[in-house]
Short mmCIF file of C-alpha atoms in Angstrom, two decimals:
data_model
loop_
_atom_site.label_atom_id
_atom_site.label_comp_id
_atom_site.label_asym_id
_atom_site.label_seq_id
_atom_site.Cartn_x
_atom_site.Cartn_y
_atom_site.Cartn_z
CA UNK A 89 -2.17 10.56 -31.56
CA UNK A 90 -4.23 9.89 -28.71
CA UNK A 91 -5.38 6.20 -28.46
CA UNK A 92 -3.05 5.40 -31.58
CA UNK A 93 -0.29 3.51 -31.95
CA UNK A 94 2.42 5.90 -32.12
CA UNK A 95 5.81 3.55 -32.96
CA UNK A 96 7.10 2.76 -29.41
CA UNK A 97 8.99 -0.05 -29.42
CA UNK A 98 9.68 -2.11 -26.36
CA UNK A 99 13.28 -2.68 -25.51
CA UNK A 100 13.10 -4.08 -21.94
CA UNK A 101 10.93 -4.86 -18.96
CA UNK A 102 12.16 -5.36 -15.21
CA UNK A 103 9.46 -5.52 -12.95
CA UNK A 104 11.56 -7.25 -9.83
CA UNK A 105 13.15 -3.36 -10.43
CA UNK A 106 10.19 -1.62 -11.47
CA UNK A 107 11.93 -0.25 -15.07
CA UNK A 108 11.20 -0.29 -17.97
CA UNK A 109 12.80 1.36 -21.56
CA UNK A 110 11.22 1.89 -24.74
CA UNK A 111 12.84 3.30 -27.72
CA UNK A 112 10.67 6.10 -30.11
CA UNK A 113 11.59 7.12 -33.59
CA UNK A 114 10.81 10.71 -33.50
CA UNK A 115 8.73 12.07 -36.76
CA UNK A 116 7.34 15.28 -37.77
CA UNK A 117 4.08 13.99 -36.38
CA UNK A 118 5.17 13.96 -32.89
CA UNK A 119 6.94 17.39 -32.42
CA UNK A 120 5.53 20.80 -31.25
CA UNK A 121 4.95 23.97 -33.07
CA UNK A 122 8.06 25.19 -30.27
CA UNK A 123 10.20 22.23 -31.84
CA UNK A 124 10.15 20.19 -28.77
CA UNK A 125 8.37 16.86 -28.07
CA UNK A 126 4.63 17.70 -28.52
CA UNK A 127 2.77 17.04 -24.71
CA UNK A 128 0.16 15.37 -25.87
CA UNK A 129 2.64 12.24 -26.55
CA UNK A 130 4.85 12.36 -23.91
CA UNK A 131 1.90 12.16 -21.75
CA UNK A 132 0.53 9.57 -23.73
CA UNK A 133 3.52 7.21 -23.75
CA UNK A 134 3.44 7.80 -20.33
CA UNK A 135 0.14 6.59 -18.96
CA UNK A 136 0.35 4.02 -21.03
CA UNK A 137 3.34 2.30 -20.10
CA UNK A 138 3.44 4.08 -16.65
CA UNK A 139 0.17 2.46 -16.06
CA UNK A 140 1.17 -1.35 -17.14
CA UNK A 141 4.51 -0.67 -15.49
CA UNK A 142 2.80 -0.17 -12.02
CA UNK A 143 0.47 -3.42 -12.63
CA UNK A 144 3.29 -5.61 -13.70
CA UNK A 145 5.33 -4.54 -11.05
CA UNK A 146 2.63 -4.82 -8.44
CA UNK A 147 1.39 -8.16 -9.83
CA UNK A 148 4.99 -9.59 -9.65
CA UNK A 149 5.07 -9.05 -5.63
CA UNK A 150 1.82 -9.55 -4.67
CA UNK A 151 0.11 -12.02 -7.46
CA UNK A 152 -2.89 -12.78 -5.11
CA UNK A 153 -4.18 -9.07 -5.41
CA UNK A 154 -5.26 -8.03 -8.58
CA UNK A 155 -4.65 -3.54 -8.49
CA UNK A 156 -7.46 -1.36 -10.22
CA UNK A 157 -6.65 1.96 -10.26
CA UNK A 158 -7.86 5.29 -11.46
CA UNK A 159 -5.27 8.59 -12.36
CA UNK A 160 -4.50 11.07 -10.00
CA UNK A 161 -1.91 13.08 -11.75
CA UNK A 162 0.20 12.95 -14.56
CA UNK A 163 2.53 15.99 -14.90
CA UNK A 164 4.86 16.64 -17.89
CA UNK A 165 8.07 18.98 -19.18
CA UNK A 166 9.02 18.89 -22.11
CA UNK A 167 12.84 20.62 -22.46
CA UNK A 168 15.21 20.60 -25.30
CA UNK A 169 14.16 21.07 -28.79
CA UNK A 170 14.35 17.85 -31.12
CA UNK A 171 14.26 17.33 -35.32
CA UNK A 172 12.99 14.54 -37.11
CA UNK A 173 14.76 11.74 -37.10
CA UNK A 174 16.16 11.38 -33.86
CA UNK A 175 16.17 8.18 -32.04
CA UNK A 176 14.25 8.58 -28.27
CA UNK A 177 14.75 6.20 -25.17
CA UNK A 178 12.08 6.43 -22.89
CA UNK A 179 12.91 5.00 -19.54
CA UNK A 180 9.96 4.56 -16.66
CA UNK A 181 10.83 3.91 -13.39
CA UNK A 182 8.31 2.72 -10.37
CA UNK A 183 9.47 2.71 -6.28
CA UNK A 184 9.81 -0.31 -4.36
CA UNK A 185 6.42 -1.82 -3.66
CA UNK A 186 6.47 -0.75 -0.35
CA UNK A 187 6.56 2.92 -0.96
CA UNK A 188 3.33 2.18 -2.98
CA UNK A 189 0.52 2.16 -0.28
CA UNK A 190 -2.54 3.66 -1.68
CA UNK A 191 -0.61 6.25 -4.48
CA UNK A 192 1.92 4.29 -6.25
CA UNK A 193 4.04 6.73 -8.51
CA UNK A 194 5.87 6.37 -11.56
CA UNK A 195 8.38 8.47 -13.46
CA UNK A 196 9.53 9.11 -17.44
CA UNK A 197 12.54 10.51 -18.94
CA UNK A 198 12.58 10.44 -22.67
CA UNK A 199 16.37 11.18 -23.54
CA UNK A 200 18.62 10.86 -26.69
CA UNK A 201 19.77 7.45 -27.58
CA UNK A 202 22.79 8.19 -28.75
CA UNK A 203 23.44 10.94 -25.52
CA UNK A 204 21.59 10.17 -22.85
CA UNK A 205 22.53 13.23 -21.75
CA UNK A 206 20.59 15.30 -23.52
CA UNK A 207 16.83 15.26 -21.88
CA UNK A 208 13.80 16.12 -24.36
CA UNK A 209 11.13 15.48 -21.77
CA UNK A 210 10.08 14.23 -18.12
CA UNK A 211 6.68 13.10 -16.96
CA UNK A 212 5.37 12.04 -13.47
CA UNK A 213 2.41 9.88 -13.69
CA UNK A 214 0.50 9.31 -9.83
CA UNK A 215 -2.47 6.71 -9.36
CA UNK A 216 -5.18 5.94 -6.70
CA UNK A 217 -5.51 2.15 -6.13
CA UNK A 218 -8.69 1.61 -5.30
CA UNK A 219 -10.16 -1.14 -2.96
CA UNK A 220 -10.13 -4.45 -5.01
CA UNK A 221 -12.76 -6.42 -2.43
CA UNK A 222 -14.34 -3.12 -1.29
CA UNK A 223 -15.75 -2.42 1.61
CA UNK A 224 -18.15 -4.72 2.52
CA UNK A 225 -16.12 -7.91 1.27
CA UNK A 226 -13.17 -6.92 3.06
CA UNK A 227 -14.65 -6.07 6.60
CA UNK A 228 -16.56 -9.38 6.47
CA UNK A 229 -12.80 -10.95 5.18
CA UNK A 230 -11.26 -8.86 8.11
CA UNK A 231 -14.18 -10.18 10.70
CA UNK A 232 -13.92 -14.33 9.65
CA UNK A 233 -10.67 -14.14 11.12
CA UNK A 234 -11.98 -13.61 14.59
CA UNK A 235 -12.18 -17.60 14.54
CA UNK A 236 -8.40 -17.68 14.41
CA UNK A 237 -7.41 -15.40 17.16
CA UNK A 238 -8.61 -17.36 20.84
CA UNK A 239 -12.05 -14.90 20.64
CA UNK A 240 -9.85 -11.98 21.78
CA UNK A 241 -9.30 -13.63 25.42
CA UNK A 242 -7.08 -11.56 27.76
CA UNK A 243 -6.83 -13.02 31.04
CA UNK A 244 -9.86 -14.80 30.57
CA UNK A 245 -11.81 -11.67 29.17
CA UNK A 246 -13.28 -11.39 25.97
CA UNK A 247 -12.73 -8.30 23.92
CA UNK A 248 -14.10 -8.15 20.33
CA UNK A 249 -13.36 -4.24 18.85
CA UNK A 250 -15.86 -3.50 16.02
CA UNK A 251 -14.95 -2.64 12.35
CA UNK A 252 -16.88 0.64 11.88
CA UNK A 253 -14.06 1.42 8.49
CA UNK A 254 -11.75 -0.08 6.69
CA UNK A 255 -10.11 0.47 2.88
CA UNK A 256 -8.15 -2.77 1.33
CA UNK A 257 -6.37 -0.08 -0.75
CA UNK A 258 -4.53 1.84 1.64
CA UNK A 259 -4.59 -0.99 4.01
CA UNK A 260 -6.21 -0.09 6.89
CA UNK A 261 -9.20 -0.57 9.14
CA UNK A 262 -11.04 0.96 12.21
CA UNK A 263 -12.22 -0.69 14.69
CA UNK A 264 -13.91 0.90 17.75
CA UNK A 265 -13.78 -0.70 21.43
CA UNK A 266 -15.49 0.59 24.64
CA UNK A 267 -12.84 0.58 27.23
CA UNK A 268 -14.21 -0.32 31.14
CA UNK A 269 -12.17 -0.95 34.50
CA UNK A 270 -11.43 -4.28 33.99
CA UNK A 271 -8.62 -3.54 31.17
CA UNK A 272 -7.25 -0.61 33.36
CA UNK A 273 -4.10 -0.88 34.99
CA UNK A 274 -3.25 0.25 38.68
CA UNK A 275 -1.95 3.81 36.71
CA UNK A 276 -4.95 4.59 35.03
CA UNK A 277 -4.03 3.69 31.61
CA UNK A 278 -4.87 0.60 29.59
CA UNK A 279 -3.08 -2.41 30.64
CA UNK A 280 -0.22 -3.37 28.52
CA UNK A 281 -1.09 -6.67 28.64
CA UNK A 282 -4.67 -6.23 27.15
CA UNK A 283 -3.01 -3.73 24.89
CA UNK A 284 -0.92 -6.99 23.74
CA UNK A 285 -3.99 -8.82 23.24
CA UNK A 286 -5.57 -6.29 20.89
CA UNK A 287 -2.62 -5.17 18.94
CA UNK A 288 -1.72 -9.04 18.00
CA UNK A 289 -4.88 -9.76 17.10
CA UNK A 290 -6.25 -6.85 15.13
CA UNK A 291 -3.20 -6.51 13.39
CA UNK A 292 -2.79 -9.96 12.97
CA UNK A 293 -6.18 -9.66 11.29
CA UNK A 294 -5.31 -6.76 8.69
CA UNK A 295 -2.12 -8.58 7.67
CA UNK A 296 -3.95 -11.91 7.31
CA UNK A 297 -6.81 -10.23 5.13
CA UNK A 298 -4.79 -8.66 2.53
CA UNK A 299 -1.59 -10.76 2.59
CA UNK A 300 -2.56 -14.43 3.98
CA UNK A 301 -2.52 -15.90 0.74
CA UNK A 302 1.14 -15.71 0.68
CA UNK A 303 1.02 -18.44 3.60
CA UNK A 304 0.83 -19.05 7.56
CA UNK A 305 2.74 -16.60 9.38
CA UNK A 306 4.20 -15.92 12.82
CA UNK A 307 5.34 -12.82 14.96
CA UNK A 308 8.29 -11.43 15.44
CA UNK A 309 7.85 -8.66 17.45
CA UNK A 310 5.22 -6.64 18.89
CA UNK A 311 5.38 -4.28 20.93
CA UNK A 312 3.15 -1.70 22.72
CA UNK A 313 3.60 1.75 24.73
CA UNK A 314 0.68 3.06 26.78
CA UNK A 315 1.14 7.10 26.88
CA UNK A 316 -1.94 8.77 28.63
CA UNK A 317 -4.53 7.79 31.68
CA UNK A 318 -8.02 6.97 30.57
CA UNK A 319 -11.34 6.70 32.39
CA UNK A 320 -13.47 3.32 32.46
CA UNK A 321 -16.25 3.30 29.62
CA UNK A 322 -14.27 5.58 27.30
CA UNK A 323 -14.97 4.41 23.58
CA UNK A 324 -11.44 4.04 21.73
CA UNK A 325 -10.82 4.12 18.27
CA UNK A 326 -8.18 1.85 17.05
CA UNK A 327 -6.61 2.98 13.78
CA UNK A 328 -4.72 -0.29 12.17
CA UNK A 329 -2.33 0.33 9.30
CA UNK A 330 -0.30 -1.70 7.29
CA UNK A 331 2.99 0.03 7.21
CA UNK A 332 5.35 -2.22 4.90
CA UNK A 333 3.52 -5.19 3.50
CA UNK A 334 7.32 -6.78 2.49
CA UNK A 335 6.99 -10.43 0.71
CA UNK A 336 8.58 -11.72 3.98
CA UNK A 337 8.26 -9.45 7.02
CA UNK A 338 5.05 -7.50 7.01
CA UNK A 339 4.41 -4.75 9.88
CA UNK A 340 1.64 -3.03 10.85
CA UNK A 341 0.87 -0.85 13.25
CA UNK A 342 -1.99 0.57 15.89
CA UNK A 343 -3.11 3.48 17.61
CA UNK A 344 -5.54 3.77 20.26
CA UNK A 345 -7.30 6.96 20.30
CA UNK A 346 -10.50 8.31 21.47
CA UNK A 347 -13.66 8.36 19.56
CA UNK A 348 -14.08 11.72 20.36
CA UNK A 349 -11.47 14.21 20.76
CA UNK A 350 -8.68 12.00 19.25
CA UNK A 351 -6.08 12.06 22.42
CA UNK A 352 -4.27 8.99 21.77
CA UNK A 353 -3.73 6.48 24.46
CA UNK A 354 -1.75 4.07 23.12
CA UNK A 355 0.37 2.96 20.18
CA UNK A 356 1.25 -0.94 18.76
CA UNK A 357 3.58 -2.49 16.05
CA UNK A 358 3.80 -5.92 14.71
CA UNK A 359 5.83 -7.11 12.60
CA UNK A 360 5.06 -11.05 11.45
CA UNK A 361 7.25 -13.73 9.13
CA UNK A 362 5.78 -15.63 6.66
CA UNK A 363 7.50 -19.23 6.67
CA UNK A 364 7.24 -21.90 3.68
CA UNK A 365 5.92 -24.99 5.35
CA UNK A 366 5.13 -23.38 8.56
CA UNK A 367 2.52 -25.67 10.61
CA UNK A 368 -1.05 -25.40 11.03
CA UNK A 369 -0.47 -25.46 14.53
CA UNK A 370 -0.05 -21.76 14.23
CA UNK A 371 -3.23 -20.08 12.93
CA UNK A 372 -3.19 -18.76 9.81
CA UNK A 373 -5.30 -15.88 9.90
#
């Protein structure tokens, strides 16, 4: 049965809601030697249309981003015992887009047609996306945008953080910055105003490469917390993270930490708006 067409029938698709229900005339062929659904199908049937179910539903929110991904884990259960004959509804269910960072998940529930409340089977099926520009395309993506953002100047310093990492798929980068006296405050810690600088920009930068092609953009919010003293020439690590990448009101987020014993000394969030029609007076990055 594996790679076969195995008489699934399609009855719906919703991939605004991430669902989708098939329907499965249950033969001889596809039940156990126990008298229950055999595994191999239900977890064929399920990375099947588990799998398209994810792409479709990704595709439909973000159609400038094309997801590969590879399998993780798919887990079934089968449960009651069936007979030949019996009319099956399958119905797979994705989470919100947002929840889908990295290791989107998907669920099936194969249940009776006729009483849904009798369950022959579940099935979990868990994917990696994997970086669609890869490394090297998206750090050079993430670096062009340096043009947009006023050269990092903070009171009339520059400040350009390196990219030593960064992974389209789980939407992140690393950039690493060598802190002196000049972006120290009178208490010892990194001025919140250079900290302002560095979140906008670098965060500005991650949201731009992965999501810009949905349009210009502009902030609304940011906002930044310095937590612990640091000395002058300490090399900082600045993690950048896209935490929601919503259709309208992305946010991502920063932490400042060091290179080498990971004490962080500060944390950023910014959350931008992307506008129909906005102006090119405001960069898009």
């Amino acid at each position: 049965m594996y790679g076969t067409d195995v008489g699934v029938e399609t009855i719906e698709t919703d991939t605004n809601t991430g669902t989708m229900r098939l329907r499965l005339l249950v033969s001889a062929d596809h039940i156990s030697a126990s008298g229950t659904l055999d595994e191999g199908l239900v977890a064929t049937i399920t990375d099947n249309h588990s799998t398209y179910l994810l792409i479709a539903h990704s595709l439909a929110h973000a159609p400038e981003q094309m997801p590969i991904s590879v399998s993780v884990c798919l887990t079934v259960h089968v449960m009651a015992r069936i007979v030949p004959g019996t009319t099956v509804e399958i119905v797979c269910s994705a989470p919100p887009l947002e929840a889908q960072m990295g290791q989107p998940q998907a669920s099936a529930v194969f249940v009776d047609a006729r009483d849904p409340r009798i369950v022959y089977a579940r099935a979990t099926h868990t994917k990696q996306f994997k970086d669609v520009m890869g490394f090297s395309e998206f750090v050079e993506r993430v670096n062009r945008s340096y043009t947009f953002t006023n050269q990092f100047l903070y009171y009339g310093i520059e400040i350009r953080p390196q990219i030593t990492w960064a992974s389209a798929a789980a939407g992140e980068f690393i950039a690493e910055w060598l802190v002196t006296a000049e972006h120290i405050n009178a208490a010892g810690c990194i001025d919140e105003g250079c900290l302002g600088t560095v979140t906008d920009n670098t965060t500005a930068m991650l949201i731009g490469s992965l999501l810009g092609a949905r349009g210009n953009s502009v902030s609304t919010s940011i906002s930044i917390q310095a937590l612990t003293p640091i000395r002058p020439n300490t090399r900082v690590e600045i993690v950048c993270r896209l935490s929601s990448q919503s259709s309208k009101q992305p946010h991502a987020t920063a932490t400042f930490k060091d290179k080498c014993d990971g004490r962080v000394y500060a944390i950023g969030s910014h959350t931008k708006f992307f506008k129909a029609g906005l102006s090119e007076t405001q960069p898009r990055l």
